Coordinates of C-alpha atoms in Angstrom, one line a residue:
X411 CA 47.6 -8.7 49.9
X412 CA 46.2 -9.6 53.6
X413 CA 43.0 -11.2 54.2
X414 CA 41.2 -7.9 55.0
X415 CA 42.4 -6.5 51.7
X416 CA 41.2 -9.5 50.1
X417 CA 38.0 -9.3 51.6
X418 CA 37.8 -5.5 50.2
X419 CA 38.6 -6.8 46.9
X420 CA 35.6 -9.6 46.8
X421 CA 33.4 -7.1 48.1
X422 CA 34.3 -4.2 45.4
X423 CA 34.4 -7.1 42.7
X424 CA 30.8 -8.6 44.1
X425 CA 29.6 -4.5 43.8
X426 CA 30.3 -4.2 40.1
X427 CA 29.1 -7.7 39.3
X428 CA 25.5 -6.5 41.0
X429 CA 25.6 -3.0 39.1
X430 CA 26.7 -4.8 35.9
X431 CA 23.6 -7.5 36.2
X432 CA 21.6 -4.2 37.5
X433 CA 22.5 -2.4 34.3
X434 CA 21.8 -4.8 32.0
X435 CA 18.3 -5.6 33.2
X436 CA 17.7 -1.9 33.2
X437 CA 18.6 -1.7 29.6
X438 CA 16.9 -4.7 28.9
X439 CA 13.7 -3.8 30.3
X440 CA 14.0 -0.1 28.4
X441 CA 15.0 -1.9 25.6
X442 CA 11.9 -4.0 25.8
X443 CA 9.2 -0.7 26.5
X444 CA 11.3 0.8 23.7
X445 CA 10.6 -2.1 21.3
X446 CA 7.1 -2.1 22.2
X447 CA 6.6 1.7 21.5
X448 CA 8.8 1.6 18.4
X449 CA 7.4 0.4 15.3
X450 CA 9.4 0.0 12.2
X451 CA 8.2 -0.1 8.2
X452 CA 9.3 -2.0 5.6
X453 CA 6.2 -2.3 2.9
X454 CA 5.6 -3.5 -0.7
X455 CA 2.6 -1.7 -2.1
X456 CA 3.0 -2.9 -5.7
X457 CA 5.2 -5.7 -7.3
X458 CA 6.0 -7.2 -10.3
X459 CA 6.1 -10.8 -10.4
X460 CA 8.8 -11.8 -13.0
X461 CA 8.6 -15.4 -12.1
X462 CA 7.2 -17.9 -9.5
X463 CA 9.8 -17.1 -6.6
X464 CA 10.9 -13.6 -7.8
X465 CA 9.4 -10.1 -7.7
X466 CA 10.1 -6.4 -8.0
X467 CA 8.3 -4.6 -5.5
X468 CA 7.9 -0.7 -4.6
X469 CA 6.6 0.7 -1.1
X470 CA 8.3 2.4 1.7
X471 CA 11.0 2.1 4.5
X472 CA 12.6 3.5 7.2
X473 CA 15.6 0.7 6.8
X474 CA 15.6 0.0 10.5
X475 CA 15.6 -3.8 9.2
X476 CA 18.0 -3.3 6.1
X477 CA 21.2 -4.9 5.6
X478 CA 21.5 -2.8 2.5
X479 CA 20.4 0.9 3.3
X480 CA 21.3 3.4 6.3
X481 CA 18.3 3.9 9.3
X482 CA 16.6 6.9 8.1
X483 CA 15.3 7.8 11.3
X484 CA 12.3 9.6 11.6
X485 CA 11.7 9.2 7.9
X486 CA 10.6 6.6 5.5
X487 CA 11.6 6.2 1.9
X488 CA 10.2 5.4 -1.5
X489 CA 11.9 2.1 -2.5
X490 CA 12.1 0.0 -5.2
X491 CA 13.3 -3.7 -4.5
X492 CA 14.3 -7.1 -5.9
X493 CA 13.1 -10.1 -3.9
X494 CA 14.1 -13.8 -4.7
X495 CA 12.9 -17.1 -2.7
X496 CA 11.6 -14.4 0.2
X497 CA 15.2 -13.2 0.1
X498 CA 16.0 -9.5 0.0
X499 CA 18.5 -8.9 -2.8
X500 CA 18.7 -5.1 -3.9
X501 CA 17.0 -2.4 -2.4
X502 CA 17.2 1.4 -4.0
X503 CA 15.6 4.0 -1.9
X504 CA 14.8 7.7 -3.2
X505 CA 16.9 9.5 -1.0
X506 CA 15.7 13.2 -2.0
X507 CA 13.6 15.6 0.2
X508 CA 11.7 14.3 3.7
X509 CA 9.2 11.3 3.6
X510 CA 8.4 9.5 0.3
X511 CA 5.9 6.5 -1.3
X512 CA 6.0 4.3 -4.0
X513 CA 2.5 3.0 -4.3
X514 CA 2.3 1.6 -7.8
X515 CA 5.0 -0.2 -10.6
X516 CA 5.1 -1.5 -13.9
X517 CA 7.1 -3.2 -15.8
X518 CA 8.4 -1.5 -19.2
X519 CA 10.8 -3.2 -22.3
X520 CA 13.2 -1.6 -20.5
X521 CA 13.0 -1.1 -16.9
X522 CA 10.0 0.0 -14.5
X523 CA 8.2 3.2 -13.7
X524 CA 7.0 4.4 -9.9
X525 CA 4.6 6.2 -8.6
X526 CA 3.9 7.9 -5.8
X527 CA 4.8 11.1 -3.7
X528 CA 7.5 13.1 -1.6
X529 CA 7.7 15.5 0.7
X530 CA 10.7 17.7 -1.4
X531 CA 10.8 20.9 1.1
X532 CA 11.0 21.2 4.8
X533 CA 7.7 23.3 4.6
X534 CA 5.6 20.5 3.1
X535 CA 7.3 18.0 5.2
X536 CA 6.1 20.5 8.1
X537 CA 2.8 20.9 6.9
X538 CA 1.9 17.3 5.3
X539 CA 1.8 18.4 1.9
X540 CA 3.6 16.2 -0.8
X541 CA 4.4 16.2 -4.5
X542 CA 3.5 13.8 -7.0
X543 CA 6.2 11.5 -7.7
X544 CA 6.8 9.5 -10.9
X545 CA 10.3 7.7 -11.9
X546 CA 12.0 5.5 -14.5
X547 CA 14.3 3.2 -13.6
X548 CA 16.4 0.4 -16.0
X549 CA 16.3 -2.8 -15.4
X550 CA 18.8 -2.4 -12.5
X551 CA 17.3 0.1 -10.8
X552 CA 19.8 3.0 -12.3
X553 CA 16.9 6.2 -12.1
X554 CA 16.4 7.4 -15.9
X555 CA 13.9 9.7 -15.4
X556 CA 12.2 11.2 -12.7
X557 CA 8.9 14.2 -13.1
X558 CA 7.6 15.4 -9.8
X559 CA 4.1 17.0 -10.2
X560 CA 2.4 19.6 -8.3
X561 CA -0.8 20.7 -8.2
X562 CA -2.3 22.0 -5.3
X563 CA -1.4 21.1 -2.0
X564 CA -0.9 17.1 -1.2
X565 CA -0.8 15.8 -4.6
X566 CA -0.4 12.4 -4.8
X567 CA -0.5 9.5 -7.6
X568 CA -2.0 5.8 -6.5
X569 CA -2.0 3.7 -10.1
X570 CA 0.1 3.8 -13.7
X571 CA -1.1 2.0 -16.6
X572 CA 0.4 1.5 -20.1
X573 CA -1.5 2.8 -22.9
X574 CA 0.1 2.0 -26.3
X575 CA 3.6 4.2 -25.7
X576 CA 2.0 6.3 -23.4
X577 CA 1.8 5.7 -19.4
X578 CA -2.0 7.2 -17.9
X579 CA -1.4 7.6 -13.9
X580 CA -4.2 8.9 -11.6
X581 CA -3.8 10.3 -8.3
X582 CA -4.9 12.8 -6.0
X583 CA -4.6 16.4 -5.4
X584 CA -6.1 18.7 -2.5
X585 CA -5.5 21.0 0.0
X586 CA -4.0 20.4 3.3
X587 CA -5.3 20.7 6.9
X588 CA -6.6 23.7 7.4
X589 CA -5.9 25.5 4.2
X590 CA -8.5 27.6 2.2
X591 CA -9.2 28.8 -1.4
X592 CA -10.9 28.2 -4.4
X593 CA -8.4 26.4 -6.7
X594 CA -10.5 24.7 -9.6
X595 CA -7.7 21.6 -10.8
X596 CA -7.9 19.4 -7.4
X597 CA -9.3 16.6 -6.8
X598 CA -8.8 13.0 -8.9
X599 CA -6.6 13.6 -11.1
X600 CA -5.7 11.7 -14.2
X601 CA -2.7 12.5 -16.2
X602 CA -1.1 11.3 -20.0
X603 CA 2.7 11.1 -19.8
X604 CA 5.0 10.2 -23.0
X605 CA 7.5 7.2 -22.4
X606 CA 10.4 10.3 -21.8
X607 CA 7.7 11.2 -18.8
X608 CA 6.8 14.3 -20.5
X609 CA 3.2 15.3 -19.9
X610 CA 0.5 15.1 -22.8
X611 CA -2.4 16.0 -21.1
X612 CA -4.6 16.2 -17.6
X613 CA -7.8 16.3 -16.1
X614 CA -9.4 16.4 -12.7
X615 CA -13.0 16.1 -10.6
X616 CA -14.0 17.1 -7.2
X617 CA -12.4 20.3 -6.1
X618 CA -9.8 21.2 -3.8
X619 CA -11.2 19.7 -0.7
X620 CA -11.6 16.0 -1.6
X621 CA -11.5 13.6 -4.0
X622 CA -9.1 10.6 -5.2
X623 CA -8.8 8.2 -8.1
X624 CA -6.9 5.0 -7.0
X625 CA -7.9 2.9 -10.1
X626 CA -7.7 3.4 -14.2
X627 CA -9.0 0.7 -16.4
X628 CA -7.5 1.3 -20.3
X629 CA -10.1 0.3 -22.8
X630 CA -10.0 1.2 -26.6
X631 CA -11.7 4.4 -26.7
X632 CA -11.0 6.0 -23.2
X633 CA -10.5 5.6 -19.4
X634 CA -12.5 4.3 -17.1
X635 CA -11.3 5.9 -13.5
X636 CA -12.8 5.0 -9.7
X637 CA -12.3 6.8 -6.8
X638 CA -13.5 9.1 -4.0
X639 CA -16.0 11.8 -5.4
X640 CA -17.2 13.9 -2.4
X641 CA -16.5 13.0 1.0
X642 CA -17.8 8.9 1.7
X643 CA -19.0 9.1 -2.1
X644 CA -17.2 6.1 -4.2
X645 CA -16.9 7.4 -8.2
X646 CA -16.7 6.3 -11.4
X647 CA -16.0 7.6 -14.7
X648 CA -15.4 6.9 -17.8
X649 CA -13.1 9.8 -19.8
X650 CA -12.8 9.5 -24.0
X651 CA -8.9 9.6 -24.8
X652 CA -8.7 13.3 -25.2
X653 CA -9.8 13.3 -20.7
X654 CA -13.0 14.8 -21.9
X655 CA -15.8 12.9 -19.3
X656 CA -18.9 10.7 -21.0
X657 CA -20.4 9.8 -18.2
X658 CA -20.1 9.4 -14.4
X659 CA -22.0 7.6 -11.3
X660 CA -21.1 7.0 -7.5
X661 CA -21.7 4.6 -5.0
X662 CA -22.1 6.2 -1.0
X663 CA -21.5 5.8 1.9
X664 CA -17.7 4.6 1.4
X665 CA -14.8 5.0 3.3
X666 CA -12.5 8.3 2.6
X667 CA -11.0 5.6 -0.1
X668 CA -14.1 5.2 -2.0
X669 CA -13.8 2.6 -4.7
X670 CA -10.5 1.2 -4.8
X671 CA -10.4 -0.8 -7.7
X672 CA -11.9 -1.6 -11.6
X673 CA -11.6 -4.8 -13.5
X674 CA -13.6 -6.0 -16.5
X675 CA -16.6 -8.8 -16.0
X676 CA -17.9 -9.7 -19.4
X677 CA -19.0 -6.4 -20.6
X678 CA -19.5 -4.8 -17.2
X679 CA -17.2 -3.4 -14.6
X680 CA -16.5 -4.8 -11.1
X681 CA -15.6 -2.6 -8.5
X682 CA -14.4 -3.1 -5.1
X683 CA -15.3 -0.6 -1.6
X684 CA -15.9 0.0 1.5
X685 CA -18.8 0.4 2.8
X686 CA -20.7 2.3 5.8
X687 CA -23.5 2.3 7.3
X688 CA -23.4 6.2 7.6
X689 CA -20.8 8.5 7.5
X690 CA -20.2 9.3 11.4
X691 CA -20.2 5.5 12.3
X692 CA -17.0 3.7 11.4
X693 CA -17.1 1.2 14.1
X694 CA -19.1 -1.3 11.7
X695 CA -18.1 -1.3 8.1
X696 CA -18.9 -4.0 5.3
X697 CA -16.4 -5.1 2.1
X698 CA -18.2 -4.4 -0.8
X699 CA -18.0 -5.8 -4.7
X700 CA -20.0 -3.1 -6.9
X701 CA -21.3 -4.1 -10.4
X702 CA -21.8 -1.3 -13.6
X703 CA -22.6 -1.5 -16.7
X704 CA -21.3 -0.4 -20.1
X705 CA -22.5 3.1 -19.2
X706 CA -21.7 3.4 -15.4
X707 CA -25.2 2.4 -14.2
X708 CA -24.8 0.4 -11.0
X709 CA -26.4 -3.3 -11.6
X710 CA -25.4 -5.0 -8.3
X711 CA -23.9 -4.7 -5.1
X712 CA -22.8 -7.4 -2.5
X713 CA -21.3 -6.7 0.5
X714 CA -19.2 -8.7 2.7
X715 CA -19.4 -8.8 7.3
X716 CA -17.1 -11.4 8.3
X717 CA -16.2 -9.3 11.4
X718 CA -16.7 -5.7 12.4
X719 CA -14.4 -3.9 10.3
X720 CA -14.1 -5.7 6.4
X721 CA -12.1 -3.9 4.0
X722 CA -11.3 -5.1 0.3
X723 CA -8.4 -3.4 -1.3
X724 CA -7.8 -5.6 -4.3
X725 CA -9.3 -7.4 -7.1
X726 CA -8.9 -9.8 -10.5
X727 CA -10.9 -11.6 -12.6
X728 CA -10.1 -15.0 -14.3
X729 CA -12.4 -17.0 -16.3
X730 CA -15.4 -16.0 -14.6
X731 CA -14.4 -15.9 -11.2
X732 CA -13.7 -13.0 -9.0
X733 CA -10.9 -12.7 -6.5
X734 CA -10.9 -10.0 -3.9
X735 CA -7.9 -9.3 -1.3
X736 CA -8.0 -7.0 1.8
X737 CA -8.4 -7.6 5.4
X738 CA -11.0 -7.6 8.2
X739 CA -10.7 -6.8 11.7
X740 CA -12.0 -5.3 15.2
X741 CA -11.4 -2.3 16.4
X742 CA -10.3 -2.0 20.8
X743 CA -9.9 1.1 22.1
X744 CA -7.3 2.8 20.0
X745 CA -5.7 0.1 17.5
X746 CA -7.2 -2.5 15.5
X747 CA -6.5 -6.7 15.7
X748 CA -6.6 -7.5 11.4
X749 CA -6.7 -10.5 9.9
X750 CA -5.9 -10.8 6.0
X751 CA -8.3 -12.4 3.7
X752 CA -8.9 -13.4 0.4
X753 CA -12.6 -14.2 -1.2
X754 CA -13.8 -15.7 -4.3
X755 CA -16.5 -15.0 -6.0
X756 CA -18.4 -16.6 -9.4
X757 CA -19.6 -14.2 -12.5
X758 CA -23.1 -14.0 -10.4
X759 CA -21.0 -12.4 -7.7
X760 CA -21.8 -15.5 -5.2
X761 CA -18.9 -16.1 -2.7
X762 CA -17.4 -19.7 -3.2
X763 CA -15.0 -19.6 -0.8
X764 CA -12.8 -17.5 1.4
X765 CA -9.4 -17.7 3.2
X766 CA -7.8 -16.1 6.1
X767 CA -4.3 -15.1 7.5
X768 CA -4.6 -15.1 11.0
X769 CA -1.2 -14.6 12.9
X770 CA -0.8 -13.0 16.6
X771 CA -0.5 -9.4 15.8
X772 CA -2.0 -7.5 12.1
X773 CA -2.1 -9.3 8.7
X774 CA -3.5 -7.5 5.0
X775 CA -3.2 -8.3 2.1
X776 CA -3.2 -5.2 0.0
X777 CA -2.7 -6.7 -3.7
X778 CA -3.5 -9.8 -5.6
X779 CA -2.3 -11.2 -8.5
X780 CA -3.5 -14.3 -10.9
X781 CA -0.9 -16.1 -12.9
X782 CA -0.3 -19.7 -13.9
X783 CA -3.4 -20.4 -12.4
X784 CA -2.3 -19.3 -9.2
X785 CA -3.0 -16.6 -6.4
X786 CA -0.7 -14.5 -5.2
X787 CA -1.2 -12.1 -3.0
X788 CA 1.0 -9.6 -1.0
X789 CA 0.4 -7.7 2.2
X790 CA 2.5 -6.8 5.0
X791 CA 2.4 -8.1 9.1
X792 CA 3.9 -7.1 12.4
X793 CA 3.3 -10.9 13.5
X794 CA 6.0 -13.4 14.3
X795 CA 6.2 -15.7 11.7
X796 CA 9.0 -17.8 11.1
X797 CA 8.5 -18.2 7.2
X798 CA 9.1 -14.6 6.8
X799 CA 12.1 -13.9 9.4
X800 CA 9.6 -11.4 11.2
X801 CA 10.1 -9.9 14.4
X802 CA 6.9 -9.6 16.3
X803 CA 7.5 -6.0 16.5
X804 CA 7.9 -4.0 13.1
X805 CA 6.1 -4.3 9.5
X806 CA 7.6 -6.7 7.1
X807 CA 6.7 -7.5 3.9
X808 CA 4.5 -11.3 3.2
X809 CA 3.5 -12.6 -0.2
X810 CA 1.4 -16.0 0.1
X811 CA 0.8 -18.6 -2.7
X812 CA -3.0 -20.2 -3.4
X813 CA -4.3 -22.5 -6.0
X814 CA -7.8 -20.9 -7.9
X815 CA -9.6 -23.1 -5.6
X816 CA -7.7 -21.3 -2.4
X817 CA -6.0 -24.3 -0.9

């Protein structure tokens, strides 16, 4: 090879190097916009905690983060999953029909029962409409059982509770966008199943349009359910065992949620909301504990305004003291900037003290739990933080640890 060839040979060699180091930054910059516009889901909505570092938990995922389940692009999953020391290690998805949710779990002698919904047909996939999901799985997440339920619609079930050996779930059920009638079963809806999931019995209030219950309380004699009523109208009611309604109340204006949540205070019930200052202005909104009594009449009310936006989504009671879980945040242009909190509360329903998750990106904490007189609770973030192995970018699962005094 001569000197000119040579020279031809450095300069082709220098060319490919430049459109090699061209092409990477290319892909690395669209990989970055990519990234930025691309946000992916893994979140627990309900867990079971079986011991101090170890819990079953059901949500949602599109698996773009699993080691243990195919991407499901465009789609997200109802999953049920085994986590150990923050360590995922089994993950069962319900692969059937389009989109699906796992929103609530509990534990059973011999395994666990979901709820949720599913998209189960291209046409309500299309149209946003869903089925209401419920499934038994054994203790290693081998399905037993699985009833889907459809009432009208976008049915949809929030909560399960055990009732002797019966299960009591309560949900949702109206109409999609833009669809009319006069259908008289929607609305909250609260339904008996048998331990084989066979239905025993069901009732409903609101209508078509709107309504929710997210919450069932059991007591001896009945149910006591909260919810959405009419739209930015929080509900409760108290149903004998045979659904037949005592009595009812509600609490306005609330968010489209309503009341989230029931727990027992001495002989009272203690309800968490959100609440608004009207219904067109969502830009301010306060967390809100609600107090009834025996017979649904409201006794007290406190509201909490840590920031612009305050939203409780959780509560327990322990020995007198409340503990309520949610987030609160700001709202900029389009998106939001959350930061998750957790509040205590004595039996007077006078904060004691409060705690706050505040990472780069979102934080909420969307459950709590009391056991060996600690706090958990569990929420989800798109932050950075290195305890959890997040990204930055996508939504991972958190649960954090407090003593009853929050530290």
């Amino acid at each position: 090879m001569n000197n000119k060839q040579k020279k031809i040979f450095k300069i082709v060699i220098i060319a490919l190097i430049l459109f090699l180091i061209g092409e990477v930054i290319y892909f690395g910059i669209k990989y970055y916009n990519d990234r930025k516009n691309s946000v992916y889901y893994t979140v627990i909505n309900s867990a079971i905690l079986e011991d101090n570092d170890n819990y079953v938990g059901v949500g949602f995922s599109d698996y773009r983060n699993s080691k243990l389940n195919k991407y499901e692009k465009g789609y997200y999953k109802a999953t049920i999953s085994n986590y150990k020391d923050g360590k995922l290690l089994d993950e069962v998805g319900f692969k059937t029909g389009y989109n699906s949710y796992f929103n609530d779990v509990i534990k059973v002698k011999d395994g666990y029962i979901a709820v949720g919904q599913v998209e189960m047909t291209k046409d309500q996939h299309d149209d946003g409409l869903s089925e209401g999901l419920i499934i038994k799985y054994d203790n290693n997440f081998k399905q037993v059982w699985r009833k889907n339920v459809s009432v009208i619609g976008k049915t949809e079930f929030y909560k399960i509770k055990q009732d002797g050996d019966n299960y009591v779930v309560v949900g949702s059920s109206v109409y999609g966008n833009g669809y009319m009638g006069n259908h008289t079963t929607g609305g909250g809806i609260i339904l008996k199943i048998s331990k084989d999931g066979e239905e025993l019995d069901r009732a409903n209030n609101g209508g078509p349009y709107s309504g929710k219950f997210n919450d069932v309380l059991v007591e001896d004699d009945g149910y006591v359910v909260v919810g959405l009523g009419k739209s930015n109208s929080g509900i409760i009611i108290k149903y004998n065992k045979e659904l037949k309604k005592e009595w009812s109340n509600s609490y306005g204006y609330t968010d489209k949620n309503g009341i989230t949540r029931i727990e027992k205070l001495d002989d009272d019930y203690i309800t968490s909301t959100t609440k608004l200052v009207s219904p067109k202005d969502t830009s301010n909104v306060s967390a809100a504990l609600v107090l009834f009594n025996s017979d649904g009449k409201k006794l007290d009310d406190v509201k909490y305004t840590k920031d612009k936006i305050n939203v409780f989504q959780d509560l327990a009671v322990k020995d007198d003291q409340v503990f309520v879980s949610g987030y609160t945040g700001t709202k900029t242009d389009n998106s939001v900037k959350t930061d998750a909190i957790i509040v205590k509360y004595d039996k007077d329903l006078y904060e004691e003290k409060s705690k706050v998750l505040k990472e780069k990106n979102n934080e909420y904490f969307i459950k709590l739990y009391l056991k060996s007189k600690k706090v958990y609770v569990l929420g989800y973030t798109n932050s950075k933080i290195k305890e959890y192995k997040t990204n930055g970018y996508d939504y991972f699962p958190i649960i954090n640890t407090y003593n009853y005094d929050l530290k």
